[in-house]
Coordinates of C-alpha atoms and ligand atoms in Angstrom, one line a residue:
X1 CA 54.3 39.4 -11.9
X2 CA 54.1 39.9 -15.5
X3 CA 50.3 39.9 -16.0
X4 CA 50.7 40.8 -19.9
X5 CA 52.6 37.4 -20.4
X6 CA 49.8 35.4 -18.4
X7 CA 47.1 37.1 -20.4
X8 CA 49.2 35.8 -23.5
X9 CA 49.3 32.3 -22.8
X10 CA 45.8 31.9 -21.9
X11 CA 44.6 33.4 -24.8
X12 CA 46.8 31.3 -26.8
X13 CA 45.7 28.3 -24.5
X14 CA 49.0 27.2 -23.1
X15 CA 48.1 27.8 -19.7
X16 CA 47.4 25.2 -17.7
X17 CA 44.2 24.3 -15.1
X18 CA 43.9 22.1 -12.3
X19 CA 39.8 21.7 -11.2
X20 CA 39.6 20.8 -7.6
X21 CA 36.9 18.5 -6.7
X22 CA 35.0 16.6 -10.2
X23 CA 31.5 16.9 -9.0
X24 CA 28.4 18.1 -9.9
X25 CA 30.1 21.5 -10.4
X26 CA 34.1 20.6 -11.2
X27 CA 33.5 18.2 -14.2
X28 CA 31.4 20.3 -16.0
X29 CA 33.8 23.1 -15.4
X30 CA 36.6 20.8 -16.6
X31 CA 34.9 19.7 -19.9
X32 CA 34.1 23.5 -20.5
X33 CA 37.8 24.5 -20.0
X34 CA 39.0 21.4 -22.1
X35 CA 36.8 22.0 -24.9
X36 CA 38.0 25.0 -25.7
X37 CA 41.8 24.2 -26.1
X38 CA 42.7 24.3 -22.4
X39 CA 44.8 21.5 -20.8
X40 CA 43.6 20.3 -17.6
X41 CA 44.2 18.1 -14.6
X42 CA 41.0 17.0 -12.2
X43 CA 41.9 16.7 -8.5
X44 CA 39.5 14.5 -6.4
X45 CA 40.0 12.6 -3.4
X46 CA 37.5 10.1 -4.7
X47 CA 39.2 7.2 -6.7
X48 CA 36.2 6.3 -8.0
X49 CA 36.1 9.5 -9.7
X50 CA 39.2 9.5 -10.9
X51 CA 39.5 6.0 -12.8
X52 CA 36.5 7.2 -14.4
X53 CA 37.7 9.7 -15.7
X54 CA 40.4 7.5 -16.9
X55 CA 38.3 5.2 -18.4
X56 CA 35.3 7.5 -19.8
X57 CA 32.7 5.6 -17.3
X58 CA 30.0 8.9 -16.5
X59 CA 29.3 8.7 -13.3
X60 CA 26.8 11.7 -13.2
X61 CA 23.5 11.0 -15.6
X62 CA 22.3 14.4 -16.6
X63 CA 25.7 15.3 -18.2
X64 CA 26.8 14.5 -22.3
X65 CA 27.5 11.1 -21.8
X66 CA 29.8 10.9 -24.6
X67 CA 31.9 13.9 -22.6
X68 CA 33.8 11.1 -20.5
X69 CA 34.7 9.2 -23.3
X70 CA 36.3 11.8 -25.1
X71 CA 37.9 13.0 -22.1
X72 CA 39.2 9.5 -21.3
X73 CA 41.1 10.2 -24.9
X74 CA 42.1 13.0 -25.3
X75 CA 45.6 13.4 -24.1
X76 CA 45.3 17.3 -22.6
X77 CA 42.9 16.2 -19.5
X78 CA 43.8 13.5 -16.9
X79 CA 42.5 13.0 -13.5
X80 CA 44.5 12.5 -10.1
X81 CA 44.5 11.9 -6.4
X82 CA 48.3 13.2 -5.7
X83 CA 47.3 16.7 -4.7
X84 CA 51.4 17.7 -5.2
X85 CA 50.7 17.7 -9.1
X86 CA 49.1 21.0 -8.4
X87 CA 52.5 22.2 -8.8
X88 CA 52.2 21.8 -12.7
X89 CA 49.0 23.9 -13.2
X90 CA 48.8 27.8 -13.7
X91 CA 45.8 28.1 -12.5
X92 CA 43.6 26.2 -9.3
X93 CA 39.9 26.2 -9.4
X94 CA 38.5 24.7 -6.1
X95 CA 34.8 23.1 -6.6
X96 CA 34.5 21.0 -3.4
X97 CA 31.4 21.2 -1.1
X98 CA 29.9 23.7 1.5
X99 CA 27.5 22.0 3.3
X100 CA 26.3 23.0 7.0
X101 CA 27.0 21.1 9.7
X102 CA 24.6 19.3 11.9
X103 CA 23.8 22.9 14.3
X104 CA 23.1 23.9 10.3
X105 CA 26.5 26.4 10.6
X106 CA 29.0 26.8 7.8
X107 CA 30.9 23.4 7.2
X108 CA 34.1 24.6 5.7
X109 CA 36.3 21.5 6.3
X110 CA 36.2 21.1 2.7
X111 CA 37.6 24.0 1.7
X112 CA 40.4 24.0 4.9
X113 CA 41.6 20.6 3.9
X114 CA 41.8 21.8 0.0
X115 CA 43.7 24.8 0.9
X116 CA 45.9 22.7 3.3
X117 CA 46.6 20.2 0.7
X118 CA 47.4 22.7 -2.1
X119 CA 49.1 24.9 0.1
X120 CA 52.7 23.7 -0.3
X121 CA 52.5 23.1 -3.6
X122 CA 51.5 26.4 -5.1
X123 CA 54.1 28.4 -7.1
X124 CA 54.4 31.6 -8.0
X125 CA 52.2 33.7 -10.4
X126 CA 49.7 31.2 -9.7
X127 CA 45.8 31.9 -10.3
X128 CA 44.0 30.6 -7.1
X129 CA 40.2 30.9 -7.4
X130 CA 37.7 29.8 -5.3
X131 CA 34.0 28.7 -6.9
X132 CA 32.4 26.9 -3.8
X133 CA 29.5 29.0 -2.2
X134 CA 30.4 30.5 0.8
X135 CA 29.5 33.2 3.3
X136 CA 30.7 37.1 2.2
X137 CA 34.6 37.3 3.8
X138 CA 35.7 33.8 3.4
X139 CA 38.4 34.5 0.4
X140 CA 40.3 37.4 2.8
X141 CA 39.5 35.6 6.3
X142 CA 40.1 32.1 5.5
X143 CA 41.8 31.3 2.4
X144 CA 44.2 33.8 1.9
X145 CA 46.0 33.7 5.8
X146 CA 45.9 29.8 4.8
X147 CA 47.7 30.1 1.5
X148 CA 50.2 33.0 2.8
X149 CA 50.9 30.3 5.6
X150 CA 51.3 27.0 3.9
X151 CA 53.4 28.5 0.6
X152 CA 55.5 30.8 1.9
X153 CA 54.0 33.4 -1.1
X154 CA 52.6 36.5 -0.4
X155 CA 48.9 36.6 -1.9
X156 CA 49.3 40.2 -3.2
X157 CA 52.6 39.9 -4.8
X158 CA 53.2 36.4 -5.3
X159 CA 50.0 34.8 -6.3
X160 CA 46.8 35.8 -7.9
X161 CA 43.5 34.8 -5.6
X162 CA 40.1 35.4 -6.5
X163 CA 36.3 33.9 -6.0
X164 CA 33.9 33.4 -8.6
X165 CA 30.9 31.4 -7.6
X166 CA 29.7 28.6 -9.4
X167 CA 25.9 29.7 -10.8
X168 CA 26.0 25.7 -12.3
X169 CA 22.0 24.5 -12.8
X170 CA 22.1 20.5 -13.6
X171 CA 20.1 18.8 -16.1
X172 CA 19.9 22.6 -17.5
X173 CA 19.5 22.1 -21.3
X174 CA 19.6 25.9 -22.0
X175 CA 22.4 26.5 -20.0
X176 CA 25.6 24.8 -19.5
X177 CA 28.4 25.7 -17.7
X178 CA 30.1 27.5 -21.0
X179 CA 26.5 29.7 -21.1
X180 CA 26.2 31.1 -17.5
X181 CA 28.0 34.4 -16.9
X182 CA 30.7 34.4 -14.3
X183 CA 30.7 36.7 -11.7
X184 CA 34.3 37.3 -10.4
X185 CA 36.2 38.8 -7.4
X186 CA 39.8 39.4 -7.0
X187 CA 41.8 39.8 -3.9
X188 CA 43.6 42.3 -5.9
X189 CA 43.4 43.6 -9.2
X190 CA 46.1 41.4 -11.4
X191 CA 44.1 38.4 -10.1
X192 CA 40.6 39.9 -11.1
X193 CA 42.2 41.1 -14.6
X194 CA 43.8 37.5 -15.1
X195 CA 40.6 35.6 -13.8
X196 CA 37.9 37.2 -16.1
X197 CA 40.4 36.6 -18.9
X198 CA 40.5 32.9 -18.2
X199 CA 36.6 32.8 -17.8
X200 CA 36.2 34.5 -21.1
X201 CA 37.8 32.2 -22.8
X202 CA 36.1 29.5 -22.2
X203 CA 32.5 30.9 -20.9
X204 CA 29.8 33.5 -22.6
X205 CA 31.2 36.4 -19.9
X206 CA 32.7 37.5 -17.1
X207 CA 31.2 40.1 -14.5
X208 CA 33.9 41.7 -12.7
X209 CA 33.0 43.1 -9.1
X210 CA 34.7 45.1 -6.6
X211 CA 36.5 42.4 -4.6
X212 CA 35.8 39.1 -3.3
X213 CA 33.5 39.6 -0.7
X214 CA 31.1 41.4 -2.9
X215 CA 31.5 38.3 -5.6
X216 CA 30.5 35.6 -2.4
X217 CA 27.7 38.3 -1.4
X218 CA 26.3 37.8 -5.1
X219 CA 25.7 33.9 -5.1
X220 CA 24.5 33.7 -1.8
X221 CA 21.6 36.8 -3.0
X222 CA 21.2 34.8 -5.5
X223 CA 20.3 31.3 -3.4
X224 CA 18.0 33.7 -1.0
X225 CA 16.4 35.4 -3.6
X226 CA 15.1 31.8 -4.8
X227 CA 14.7 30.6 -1.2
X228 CA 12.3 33.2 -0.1
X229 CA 10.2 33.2 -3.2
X230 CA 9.8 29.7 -3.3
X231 CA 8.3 29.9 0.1
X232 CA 6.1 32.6 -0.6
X233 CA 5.1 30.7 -3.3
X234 CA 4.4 27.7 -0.9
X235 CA 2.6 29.8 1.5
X236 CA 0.1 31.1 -1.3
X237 CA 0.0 27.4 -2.7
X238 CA -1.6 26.4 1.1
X239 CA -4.2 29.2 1.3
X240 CA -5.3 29.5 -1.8
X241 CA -5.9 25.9 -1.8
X242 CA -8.2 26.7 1.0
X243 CA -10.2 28.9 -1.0
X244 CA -10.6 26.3 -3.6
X245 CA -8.1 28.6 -5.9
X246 CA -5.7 26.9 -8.2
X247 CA -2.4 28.4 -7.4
X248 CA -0.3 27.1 -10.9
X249 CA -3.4 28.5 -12.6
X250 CA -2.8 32.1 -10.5
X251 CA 1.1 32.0 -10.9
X252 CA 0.5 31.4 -15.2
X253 CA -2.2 33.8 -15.3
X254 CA 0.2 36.6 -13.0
X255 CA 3.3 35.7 -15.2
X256 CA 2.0 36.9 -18.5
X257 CA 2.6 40.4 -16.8
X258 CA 5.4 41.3 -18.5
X259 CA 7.0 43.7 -15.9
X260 CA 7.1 43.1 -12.4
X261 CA 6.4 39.4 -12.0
X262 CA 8.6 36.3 -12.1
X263 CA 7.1 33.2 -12.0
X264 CA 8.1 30.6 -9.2
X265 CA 6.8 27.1 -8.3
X266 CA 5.1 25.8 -5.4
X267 CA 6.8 22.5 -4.3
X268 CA 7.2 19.4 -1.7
X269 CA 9.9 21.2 -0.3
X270 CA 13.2 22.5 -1.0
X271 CA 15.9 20.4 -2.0
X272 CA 19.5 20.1 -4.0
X273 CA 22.8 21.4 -2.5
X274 CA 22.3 24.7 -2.6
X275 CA 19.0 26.6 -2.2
X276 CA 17.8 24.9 1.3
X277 CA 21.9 25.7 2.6
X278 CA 23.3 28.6 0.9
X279 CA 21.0 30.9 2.9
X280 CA 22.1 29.9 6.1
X281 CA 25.8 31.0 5.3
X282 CA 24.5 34.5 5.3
X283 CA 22.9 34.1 8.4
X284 CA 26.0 32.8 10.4
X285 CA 27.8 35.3 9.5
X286 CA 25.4 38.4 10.1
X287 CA 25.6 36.9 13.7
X288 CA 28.8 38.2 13.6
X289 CA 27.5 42.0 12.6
X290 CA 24.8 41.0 15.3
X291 CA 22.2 41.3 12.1
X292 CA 19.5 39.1 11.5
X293 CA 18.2 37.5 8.5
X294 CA 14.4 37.5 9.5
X295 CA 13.2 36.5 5.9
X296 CA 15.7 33.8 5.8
X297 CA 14.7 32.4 8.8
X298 CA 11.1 32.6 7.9
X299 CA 11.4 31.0 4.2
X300 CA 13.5 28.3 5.2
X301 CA 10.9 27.6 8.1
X302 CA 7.9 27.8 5.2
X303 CA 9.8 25.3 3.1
X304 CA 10.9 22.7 5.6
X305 CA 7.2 22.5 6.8
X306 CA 6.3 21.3 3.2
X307 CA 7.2 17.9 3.6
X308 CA 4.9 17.6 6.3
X309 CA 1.3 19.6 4.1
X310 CA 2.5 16.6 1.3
X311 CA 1.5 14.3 4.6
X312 CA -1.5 16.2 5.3
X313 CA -3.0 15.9 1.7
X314 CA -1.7 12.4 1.5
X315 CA -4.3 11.8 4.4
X316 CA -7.2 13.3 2.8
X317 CA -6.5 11.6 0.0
X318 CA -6.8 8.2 1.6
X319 CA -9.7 9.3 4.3
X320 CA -11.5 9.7 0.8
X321 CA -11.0 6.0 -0.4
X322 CA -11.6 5.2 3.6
X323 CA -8.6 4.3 4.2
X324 CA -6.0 5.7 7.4
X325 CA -2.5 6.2 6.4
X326 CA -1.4 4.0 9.1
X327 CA -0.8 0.2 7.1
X328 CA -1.4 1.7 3.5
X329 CA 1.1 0.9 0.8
X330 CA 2.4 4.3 -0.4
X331 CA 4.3 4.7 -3.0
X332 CA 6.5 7.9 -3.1
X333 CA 7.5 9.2 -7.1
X334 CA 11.0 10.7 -7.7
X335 CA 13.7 10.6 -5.3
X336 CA 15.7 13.1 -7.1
X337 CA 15.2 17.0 -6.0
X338 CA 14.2 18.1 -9.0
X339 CA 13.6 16.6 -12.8
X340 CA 15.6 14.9 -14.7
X341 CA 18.9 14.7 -12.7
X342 CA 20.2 11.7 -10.4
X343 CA 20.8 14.4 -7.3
X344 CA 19.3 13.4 -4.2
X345 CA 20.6 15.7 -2.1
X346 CA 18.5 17.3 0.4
X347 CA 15.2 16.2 -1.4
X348 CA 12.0 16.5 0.1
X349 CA 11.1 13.2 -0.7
X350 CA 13.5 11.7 2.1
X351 CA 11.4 14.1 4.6
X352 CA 8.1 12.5 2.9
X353 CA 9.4 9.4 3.2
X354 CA 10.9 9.7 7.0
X355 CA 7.0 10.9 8.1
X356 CA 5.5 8.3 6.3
X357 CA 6.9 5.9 8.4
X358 CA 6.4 7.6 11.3
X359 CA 2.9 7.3 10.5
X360 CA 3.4 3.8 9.9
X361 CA 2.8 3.5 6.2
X362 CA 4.6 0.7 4.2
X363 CA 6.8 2.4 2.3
X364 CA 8.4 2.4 -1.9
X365 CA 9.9 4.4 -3.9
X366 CA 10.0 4.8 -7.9
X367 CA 13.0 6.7 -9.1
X368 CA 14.6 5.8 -12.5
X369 CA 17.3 8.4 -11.9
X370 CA 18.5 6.0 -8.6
X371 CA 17.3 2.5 -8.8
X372 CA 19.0 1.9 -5.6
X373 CA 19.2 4.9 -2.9
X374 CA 23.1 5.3 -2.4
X375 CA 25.2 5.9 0.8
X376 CA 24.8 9.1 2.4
X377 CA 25.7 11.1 5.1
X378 CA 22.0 12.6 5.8
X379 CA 19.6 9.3 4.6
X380 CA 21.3 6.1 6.0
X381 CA 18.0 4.5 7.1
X382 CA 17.0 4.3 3.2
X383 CA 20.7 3.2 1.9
X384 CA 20.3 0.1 -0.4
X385 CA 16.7 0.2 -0.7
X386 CA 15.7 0.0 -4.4
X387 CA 13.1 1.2 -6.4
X388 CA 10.0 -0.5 -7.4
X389 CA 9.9 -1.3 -11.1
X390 CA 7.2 0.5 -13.2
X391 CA 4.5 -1.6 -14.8
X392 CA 0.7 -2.1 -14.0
X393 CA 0.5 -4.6 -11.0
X394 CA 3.0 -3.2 -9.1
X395 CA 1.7 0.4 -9.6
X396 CA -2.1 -0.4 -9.4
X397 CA -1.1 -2.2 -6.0
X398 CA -0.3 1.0 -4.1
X399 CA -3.3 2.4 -1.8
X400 CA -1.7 6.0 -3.0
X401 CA 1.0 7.2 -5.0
X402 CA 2.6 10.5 -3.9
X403 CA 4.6 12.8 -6.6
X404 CA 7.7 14.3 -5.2
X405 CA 9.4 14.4 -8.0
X406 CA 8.2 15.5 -11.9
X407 CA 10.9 13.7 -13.8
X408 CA 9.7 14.2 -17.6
X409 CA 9.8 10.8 -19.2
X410 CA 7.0 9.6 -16.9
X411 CA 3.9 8.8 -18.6
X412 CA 1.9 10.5 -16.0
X413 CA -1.4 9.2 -18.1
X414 CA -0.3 6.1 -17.9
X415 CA -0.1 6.2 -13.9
X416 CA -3.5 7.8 -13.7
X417 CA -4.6 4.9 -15.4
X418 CA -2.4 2.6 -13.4
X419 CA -3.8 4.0 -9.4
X420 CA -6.7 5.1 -8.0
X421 CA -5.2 8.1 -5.4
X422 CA -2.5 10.0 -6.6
X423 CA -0.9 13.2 -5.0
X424 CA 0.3 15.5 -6.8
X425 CA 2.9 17.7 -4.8
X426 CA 4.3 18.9 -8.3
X427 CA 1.4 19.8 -10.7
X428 CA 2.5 17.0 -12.8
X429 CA -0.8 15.3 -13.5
X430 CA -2.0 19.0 -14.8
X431 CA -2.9 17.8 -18.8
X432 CA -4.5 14.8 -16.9
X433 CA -8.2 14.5 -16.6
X434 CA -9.2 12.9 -13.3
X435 CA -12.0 10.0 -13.3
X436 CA -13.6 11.2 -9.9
X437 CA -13.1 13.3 -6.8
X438 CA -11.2 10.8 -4.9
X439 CA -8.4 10.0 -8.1
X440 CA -5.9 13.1 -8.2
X441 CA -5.0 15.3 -5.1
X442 CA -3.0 18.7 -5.3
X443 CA -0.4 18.6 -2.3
Ligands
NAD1 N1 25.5 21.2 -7.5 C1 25.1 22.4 -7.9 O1 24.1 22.5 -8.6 C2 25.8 23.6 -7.5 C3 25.5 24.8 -8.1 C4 26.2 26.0 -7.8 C5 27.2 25.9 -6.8 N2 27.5 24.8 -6.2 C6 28.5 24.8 -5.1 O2 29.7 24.2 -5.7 C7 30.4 23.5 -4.7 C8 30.6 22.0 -5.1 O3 29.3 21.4 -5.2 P1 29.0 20.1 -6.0 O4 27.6 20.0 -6.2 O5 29.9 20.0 -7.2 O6 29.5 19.0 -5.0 P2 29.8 17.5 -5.2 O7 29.7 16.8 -3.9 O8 29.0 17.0 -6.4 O9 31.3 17.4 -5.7 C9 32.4 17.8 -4.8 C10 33.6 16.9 -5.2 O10 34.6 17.4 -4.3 C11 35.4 16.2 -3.9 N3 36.1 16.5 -2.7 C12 35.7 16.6 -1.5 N4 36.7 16.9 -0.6 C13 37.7 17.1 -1.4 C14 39.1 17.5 -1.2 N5 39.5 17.8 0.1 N6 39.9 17.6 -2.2 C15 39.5 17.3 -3.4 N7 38.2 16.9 -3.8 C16 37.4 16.9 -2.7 C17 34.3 15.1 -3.8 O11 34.9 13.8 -3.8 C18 33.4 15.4 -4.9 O12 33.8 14.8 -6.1 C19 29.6 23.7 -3.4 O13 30.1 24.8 -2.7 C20 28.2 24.0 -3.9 O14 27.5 24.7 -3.0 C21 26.8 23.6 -6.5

């Protein structure tokens, strides 16, 4: 393999790039690589997706809505479901999801399918890179024997395999896709050499690591790191709240520190694809080293018990207007997992939402990100519902609102003056000055 020639063409961006998988992750990644001279084909199974693509309709709100109509022009980027076409790219970057299943293991059907698909397809001298999160081992164990298998190729002489994890933040102003530094693993070194040249040439930097394993090892650090400091946080957020202590006021006051401290934020919960699942990857597969991951376990235990402390204060909050949760009209604000982005994914606000009806509360929701709660695998129960509409009599009519979610166009004034009980699981009613005791509850 003449890794010279391929280091040529991509610098002089005649290399082509097929993105596996156009979500939240893939068409990002493909807009990055187009905009910089690249050609590119998208591969999704969804044809939704793909005659969107075709006819510039976004179907993902946080991102530069102009992006899909200039994709939908331009004549180097085109979107299919015929997986065989993979045969025209030089290089294959697989973004499809990594979700656990429902014993919360490892759910790689994603990826197997992918490579299955792909498989037969895949030519020679062809860059194969990996960017879903996944447990440490995965590019050796799993991809690779299924790639040898379904091409014929040998991965060390024939084609050029590597993982470099997606470190993608949505609704991210300060940093895009192009901004984040990717970390990169190859399977051997050609395929490392000609993967962090690709990356650089579209993205701020590559970091090359010893081999693939060490690159999956490196996001999934990454997820816990966030994981287990958001539930510390959490915890600290519950005790000191017993002690009358504000803990937003302890975390600012601790972050001007300037060595030694970085600030996290007590929340509802943990949601999104990738910090409530990521962890969990790590943990299957110590099982394997018989290792466990005790602070995993515990921070994931911490952050699923949120949902149920935003039920707790919620209770308070009404026993101080005289009122039992049981029959009152809640209203729950944000559905999304986290501001200013459409992604409902794991959110806490489902888990609210789920124990207030258990407690029998009659039940809204106000989320202008998703005026009407989509089909999915995890929230069925909810699907169609839609979201209440935001004015003063429907507001005012709820016997408490709860805040899940601190999307930043709310006019958070505006609902103070709107509703007498309002919890606050996200200290977004902190520049808000409450009438009494009873208005504004931390949760
Ligand atoms: N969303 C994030 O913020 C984020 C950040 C970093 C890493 N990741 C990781 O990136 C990966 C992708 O996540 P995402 O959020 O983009 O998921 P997503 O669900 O938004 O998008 C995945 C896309 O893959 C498509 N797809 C599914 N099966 C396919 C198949 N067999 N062939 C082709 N396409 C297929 C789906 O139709 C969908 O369009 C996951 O491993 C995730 O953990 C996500």
């Amino acid at each position: 393999m003449d890794v010279n020639k391929i280091t040529n063409r991509i610098q002089a961006k005649e290399y082509k790039i097929g993105i596996i998988g156009l979500g939240y992750v893939g068409l990002p990644l493909l807009w990055t690589f187009h905009k910089v001279g690249f050609d590119m084909i998208g591969f999704d199974i969804d044809e939704h997706k793909i005659e969107c693509l075709a006819d510039g309709t976004p179907y993902i709100k946080h991102l530069d809505q102009e992006m899909m109509g200039k994709l939908a022009e331009s004549d180097r980027a085109e979107g299919t479901t015929d997986f065989s076409r993979v045969s025209e790219v030089d290089a294959v970057l697989i973004c499809v999801p990594t979700p656990l299943d429902e014993h919360r293991e490892p759910d790689m059907t994603y990826v197997e399918k992918t490579v299955e698909t792909v498989a037969p397809h895949v030519k020679e001298g062809q860059l194969f890179v990996l960017e879903s999160t996944t447990w440490p081992g995965t590019t050796e164990e799993l991809i690779v024997p299924m790639l040898e298998e379904g091409s014929g190729l040998d991965a060390e002489e024939d084609l050029l395999v590597a993982y470099s994890p997606e470190r993608e933040d949505p609704g991210n102003r300060d940093f895009k896709t192009d901004k984040i530094p990717k970390v990169v693993g190859g399977h051997t070194q050609e395929a490392l050499d000609v993967a962090c040249e690709l990356y650089e040439s579209a993205v701020v930097e590559s970091v090359p690591v010893t081999d693939t394993k060490t690159a999956e090892a490196v996001k999934l650090t990454e997820n816990i790191f966030r994981s287990v400091n958001i539930a510390l946080v959490n915890e600290l957020k519950m005790v000191f709240s017993k002690m009358d202590i504000d803990v937003h006021e302890v975390e600012d006051a601790a972050a001007t520190k300037p060595f030694g401290f970085m600030k996290f934020t007590p929340g509802p919960g943990l949601g999104g694809h990738c910090i409530p699942i990521d962890p969990f990857y790590l943990t299957w597969k110590a099982r394997e080293y018989n290792e466990n991951t005790r602070f995993i376990e515990l921070s994931g235990e911490i952050n699923t018990s949120m949902p149920q402390y935003v039920i707790d204060q919620t209770i308070i909050a009404l026993n101080a207007h005289q009122k039992a949760l049981n029959g009152s009209k809640i209203l729950v604000l944000g559905l999304a997992y986290k501001p200013d982005v459409d992604d409902m994914r794991e959110s806490p606000s489902f888990r609210i939402m789920d124990l207030l009806e258990e407690y029998s509360a009659d039940v809204y929701y106000y989320d202008h990100y998703l005026p009407v709660i989509p089909e999915s695998r995890e929230h069925g129960y909810w699907t169609g519902t839609e979201s209440v509409s935001w004015d003063k009599e429907t507001i005012s009519d709820f016997d408490a609102v709860v805040i899940s979610t601190d999307h930043s166009d709310i006019d958070y004034r505006q609902l103070a003056d709107w509703n007498d009980c309002i919890v606050d699981a996200r200290n977004a009613m902190k520049d808000v000055e409450p009438r009494s005791e009873k208005h504004i509850f931390k949760a």
